[in-house]
């Protein structure tokens, strides 16, 4: 893992993601006293998360580590372990593959997501422990905390914030911080 500069002060033990009233694809992310707007899944939230359903899982998920597109985003302050994204990094989203919901290396034939995206969504991408440590087929993959699309367009099931807010949140995060989607 690439080392980054650690943030000063105490880290947050829990991040709460609450639905924004009247908008199923929008949320409010609370980290300590700070609250920022976010986008969530195109299908809103679900307690019965399934691969491809477009829903953000209602769950308490631990932050494991993150990725950064170092050529686009620099000088991140966080105690969270971060890796620089390489061109050959992919994330398997094929439920029938033994690498389901894991980082894989190109070339890779089964269904996958490219980590080095041209749209900037994964310029800062934090991996949530949704179906990672004890994986089950079809329970959902690539549930990340990443950057938004313009206009806070819905995600495929992730939580997304703008870069300015991500930079404000990152110094408060560490491995094991809980992201609680309610």
mmCIF file of C-alpha atoms in Angstrom:
data_model
loop_
_atom_site.group_PDB
_atom_site.id
_atom_site.type_symbol
_atom_site.label_atom_id
_atom_site.label_comp_id
_atom_site.label_asym_id
_atom_site.label_seq_id
_atom_site.Cartn_x
_atom_site.Cartn_y
_atom_site.Cartn_z
ATOM 1 C CA UNK A 1 0.000 0.000 0.000
ATOM 2 C CA UNK A 2 1.228 3.478 -0.823
ATOM 3 C CA UNK A 3 1.834 5.703 2.165
ATOM 4 C CA UNK A 4 -0.019 8.989 2.454
ATOM 5 C CA UNK A 5 0.290 11.792 4.935
ATOM 6 C CA UNK A 6 -1.749 11.066 8.033
ATOM 7 C CA UNK A 7 -4.363 13.572 9.117
ATOM 8 C CA UNK A 8 -4.023 15.392 12.388
ATOM 9 C CA UNK A 9 -6.405 14.827 15.258
ATOM 10 C CA UNK A 10 -8.718 11.976 16.090
ATOM 11 C CA UNK A 11 -10.352 9.917 13.416
ATOM 12 C CA UNK A 12 -14.055 9.280 13.067
ATOM 13 C CA UNK A 13 -15.198 5.850 14.220
ATOM 14 C CA UNK A 14 -18.475 6.016 12.272
ATOM 15 C CA UNK A 15 -19.753 7.748 9.150
ATOM 16 C CA UNK A 16 -23.552 7.840 8.898
ATOM 17 C CA UNK A 17 -25.209 7.884 5.469
ATOM 18 C CA UNK A 18 -28.863 8.963 5.724
ATOM 19 C CA UNK A 19 -31.331 9.262 2.856
ATOM 20 C CA UNK A 20 -32.135 12.802 1.785
ATOM 21 C CA UNK A 21 -35.876 13.339 2.302
ATOM 22 C CA UNK A 22 -37.842 13.031 -0.928
ATOM 23 C CA UNK A 23 -34.894 11.875 -3.067
ATOM 24 C CA UNK A 24 -34.184 8.133 -3.124
ATOM 25 C CA UNK A 25 -30.843 8.547 -4.937
ATOM 26 C CA UNK A 26 -29.468 11.278 -2.684
ATOM 27 C CA UNK A 27 -28.099 11.102 0.832
ATOM 28 C CA UNK A 28 -26.466 13.114 3.576
ATOM 29 C CA UNK A 29 -23.127 11.871 4.876
ATOM 30 C CA UNK A 30 -22.345 12.796 8.469
ATOM 31 C CA UNK A 31 -18.774 12.587 9.764
ATOM 32 C CA UNK A 32 -18.608 14.000 13.280
ATOM 33 C CA UNK A 33 -20.092 17.519 13.147
ATOM 34 C CA UNK A 34 -19.690 17.722 9.347
ATOM 35 C CA UNK A 35 -22.591 16.864 7.008
ATOM 36 C CA UNK A 36 -22.133 16.756 3.225
ATOM 37 C CA UNK A 37 -24.442 15.838 0.309
ATOM 38 C CA UNK A 38 -23.933 12.534 -1.495
ATOM 39 C CA UNK A 39 -25.266 10.380 -4.289
ATOM 40 C CA UNK A 40 -26.293 6.774 -3.656
ATOM 41 C CA UNK A 41 -27.616 3.936 -5.817
ATOM 42 C CA UNK A 42 -30.029 4.514 -8.702
ATOM 43 C CA UNK A 43 -32.489 2.184 -6.917
ATOM 44 C CA UNK A 44 -32.016 3.895 -3.568
ATOM 45 C CA UNK A 45 -31.153 1.700 -0.561
ATOM 46 C CA UNK A 46 -31.905 -1.969 0.101
ATOM 47 C CA UNK A 47 -31.516 -4.502 2.889
ATOM 48 C CA UNK A 48 -31.573 -7.255 0.228
ATOM 49 C CA UNK A 49 -28.627 -6.164 -1.918
ATOM 50 C CA UNK A 50 -28.139 -8.206 -5.132
ATOM 51 C CA UNK A 51 -25.566 -7.945 -7.919
ATOM 52 C CA UNK A 52 -26.652 -5.384 -10.516
ATOM 53 C CA UNK A 53 -29.730 -4.093 -8.644
ATOM 54 C CA UNK A 54 -28.368 -0.538 -8.427
ATOM 55 C CA UNK A 55 -29.104 -0.303 -4.701
ATOM 56 C CA UNK A 56 -26.837 0.881 -1.905
ATOM 57 C CA UNK A 57 -26.842 -1.743 0.867
ATOM 58 C CA UNK A 58 -28.411 -0.744 4.181
ATOM 59 C CA UNK A 59 -25.603 -1.991 6.388
ATOM 60 C CA UNK A 60 -22.673 -1.140 8.609
ATOM 61 C CA UNK A 61 -19.525 -1.601 6.506
ATOM 62 C CA UNK A 62 -15.911 -1.130 7.545
ATOM 63 C CA UNK A 63 -13.470 0.909 5.479
ATOM 64 C CA UNK A 64 -10.683 -1.439 4.374
ATOM 65 C CA UNK A 65 -8.348 0.665 2.187
ATOM 66 C CA UNK A 66 -8.485 3.005 -0.752
ATOM 67 C CA UNK A 67 -7.234 3.771 -4.222
ATOM 68 C CA UNK A 68 -6.158 7.060 -5.706
ATOM 69 C CA UNK A 69 -5.455 8.228 -9.216
ATOM 70 C CA UNK A 70 -2.194 9.943 -8.287
ATOM 71 C CA UNK A 71 -1.840 11.673 -11.653
ATOM 72 C CA UNK A 72 -5.209 13.415 -11.103
ATOM 73 C CA UNK A 73 -5.460 13.822 -7.312
ATOM 74 C CA UNK A 74 -2.436 14.538 -5.158
ATOM 75 C CA UNK A 75 -1.582 15.255 -1.536
ATOM 76 C CA UNK A 76 -4.341 13.324 0.188
ATOM 77 C CA UNK A 77 -4.230 13.490 3.970
ATOM 78 C CA UNK A 78 -5.461 10.256 5.522
ATOM 79 C CA UNK A 79 -4.415 7.456 7.842
ATOM 80 C CA UNK A 80 -6.329 5.028 5.620
ATOM 81 C CA UNK A 81 -4.053 2.696 3.599
ATOM 82 C CA UNK A 82 -4.103 3.951 -0.011
ATOM 83 C CA UNK A 83 -2.812 2.441 -3.263
ATOM 84 C CA UNK A 84 -2.096 4.263 -6.472
ATOM 85 C CA UNK A 85 -4.264 3.000 -9.332
ATOM 86 C CA UNK A 86 -2.368 1.362 -12.180
ATOM 87 C CA UNK A 87 -3.649 0.819 -15.717
ATOM 88 C CA UNK A 88 -3.934 -2.952 -15.211
ATOM 89 C CA UNK A 89 -6.154 -2.766 -12.090
ATOM 90 C CA UNK A 90 -9.663 -4.167 -12.488
ATOM 91 C CA UNK A 91 -12.405 -5.227 -10.028
ATOM 92 C CA UNK A 92 -14.183 -8.516 -10.797
ATOM 93 C CA UNK A 93 -17.996 -8.277 -10.722
ATOM 94 C CA UNK A 94 -18.727 -11.717 -12.222
ATOM 95 C CA UNK A 95 -20.575 -13.723 -9.508
ATOM 96 C CA UNK A 96 -19.545 -17.088 -10.973
ATOM 97 C CA UNK A 97 -15.829 -16.307 -10.965
ATOM 98 C CA UNK A 98 -13.539 -17.283 -8.084
ATOM 99 C CA UNK A 99 -12.241 -13.672 -8.046
ATOM 100 C CA UNK A 100 -15.744 -12.216 -7.550
ATOM 101 C CA UNK A 101 -15.620 -8.887 -5.713
ATOM 102 C CA UNK A 102 -11.835 -8.753 -5.702
ATOM 103 C CA UNK A 103 -9.134 -6.676 -7.304
ATOM 104 C CA UNK A 104 -7.750 -8.444 -10.389
ATOM 105 C CA UNK A 105 -5.122 -7.657 -12.991
ATOM 106 C CA UNK A 106 -5.619 -7.108 -16.729
ATOM 107 C CA UNK A 107 -5.946 -8.910 -19.002
ATOM 108 C CA UNK A 108 -9.026 -10.451 -17.379
ATOM 109 C CA UNK A 109 -11.873 -11.936 -19.426
ATOM 110 C CA UNK A 110 -14.804 -12.176 -16.988
ATOM 111 C CA UNK A 111 -16.998 -9.143 -16.236
ATOM 112 C CA UNK A 112 -15.138 -6.394 -14.381
ATOM 113 C CA UNK A 113 -14.844 -2.681 -13.674
ATOM 114 C CA UNK A 114 -11.778 -0.674 -14.613
ATOM 115 C CA UNK A 115 -10.288 1.070 -11.599
ATOM 116 C CA UNK A 116 -8.473 3.656 -13.748
ATOM 117 C CA UNK A 117 -11.582 5.344 -15.091
ATOM 118 C CA UNK A 118 -11.581 8.226 -17.544
ATOM 119 C CA UNK A 119 -14.590 9.879 -15.835
ATOM 120 C CA UNK A 120 -12.743 10.511 -12.545
ATOM 121 C CA UNK A 121 -15.183 8.634 -10.285
ATOM 122 C CA UNK A 122 -12.412 6.495 -8.824
ATOM 123 C CA UNK A 123 -9.765 9.220 -8.599
ATOM 124 C CA UNK A 124 -10.372 8.663 -4.878
ATOM 125 C CA UNK A 125 -12.056 5.316 -4.229
ATOM 126 C CA UNK A 126 -12.444 3.749 -0.786
ATOM 127 C CA UNK A 127 -13.241 0.029 -0.497
ATOM 128 C CA UNK A 128 -16.085 -0.856 1.860
ATOM 129 C CA UNK A 129 -16.292 -4.299 3.427
ATOM 130 C CA UNK A 130 -19.495 -5.240 1.637
ATOM 131 C CA UNK A 131 -19.270 -8.872 0.591
ATOM 132 C CA UNK A 132 -15.453 -8.706 0.612
ATOM 133 C CA UNK A 133 -14.188 -10.699 3.596
ATOM 134 C CA UNK A 134 -16.874 -13.372 3.455
ATOM 135 C CA UNK A 135 -17.982 -13.270 -0.175
ATOM 136 C CA UNK A 136 -21.276 -14.716 -1.348
ATOM 137 C CA UNK A 137 -22.232 -14.938 -5.009
ATOM 138 C CA UNK A 138 -24.760 -12.400 -6.287
ATOM 139 C CA UNK A 139 -24.679 -10.342 -3.032
ATOM 140 C CA UNK A 140 -23.128 -7.333 -4.762
ATOM 141 C CA UNK A 141 -19.643 -6.226 -5.684
ATOM 142 C CA UNK A 142 -17.574 -3.063 -5.949
ATOM 143 C CA UNK A 143 -19.413 -1.186 -3.205
ATOM 144 C CA UNK A 144 -17.158 1.828 -2.823
ATOM 145 C CA UNK A 145 -17.128 5.321 -1.317
ATOM 146 C CA UNK A 146 -15.945 7.415 -4.273
ATOM 147 C CA UNK A 147 -16.325 10.696 -6.153
ATOM 148 C CA UNK A 148 -19.575 11.922 -7.712
ATOM 149 C CA UNK A 149 -20.703 12.488 -11.251
ATOM 150 C CA UNK A 150 -21.741 16.057 -12.097
ATOM 151 C CA UNK A 151 -25.155 16.909 -10.675
ATOM 152 C CA UNK A 152 -24.928 14.134 -8.063
ATOM 153 C CA UNK A 153 -26.171 11.549 -10.550
ATOM 154 C CA UNK A 154 -27.009 8.199 -8.901
ATOM 155 C CA UNK A 155 -24.383 5.491 -8.495
ATOM 156 C CA UNK A 156 -24.622 1.760 -9.221
ATOM 157 C CA UNK A 157 -24.828 1.108 -5.448
ATOM 158 C CA UNK A 158 -21.932 3.095 -3.993
ATOM 159 C CA UNK A 159 -21.817 6.254 -1.884
ATOM 160 C CA UNK A 160 -20.302 9.236 -3.708
ATOM 161 C CA UNK A 161 -19.290 12.763 -2.668
ATOM 162 C CA UNK A 162 -17.555 15.642 -4.425
ATOM 163 C CA UNK A 163 -13.756 15.967 -4.319
ATOM 164 C CA UNK A 164 -13.785 18.968 -1.981
ATOM 165 C CA UNK A 165 -15.863 17.084 0.582
ATOM 166 C CA UNK A 166 -13.789 13.903 0.145
ATOM 167 C CA UNK A 167 -10.665 15.923 0.960
ATOM 168 C CA UNK A 168 -12.372 17.222 4.129
ATOM 169 C CA UNK A 169 -13.484 13.713 5.178
ATOM 170 C CA UNK A 170 -10.286 11.749 4.402
ATOM 171 C CA UNK A 171 -8.183 13.089 7.316
ATOM 172 C CA UNK A 172 -10.826 11.688 9.699
ATOM 173 C CA UNK A 173 -10.738 8.165 8.262
ATOM 174 C CA UNK A 174 -8.690 5.115 9.131
ATOM 175 C CA UNK A 175 -8.905 1.400 8.459
ATOM 176 C CA UNK A 176 -11.915 0.063 10.354
ATOM 177 C CA UNK A 177 -13.969 3.267 10.317
ATOM 178 C CA UNK A 178 -17.600 2.156 9.980
ATOM 179 C CA UNK A 179 -19.776 3.501 7.172
ATOM 180 C CA UNK A 180 -23.360 2.989 8.357
ATOM 181 C CA UNK A 181 -26.035 3.320 5.667
ATOM 182 C CA UNK A 182 -29.408 3.735 7.384
#
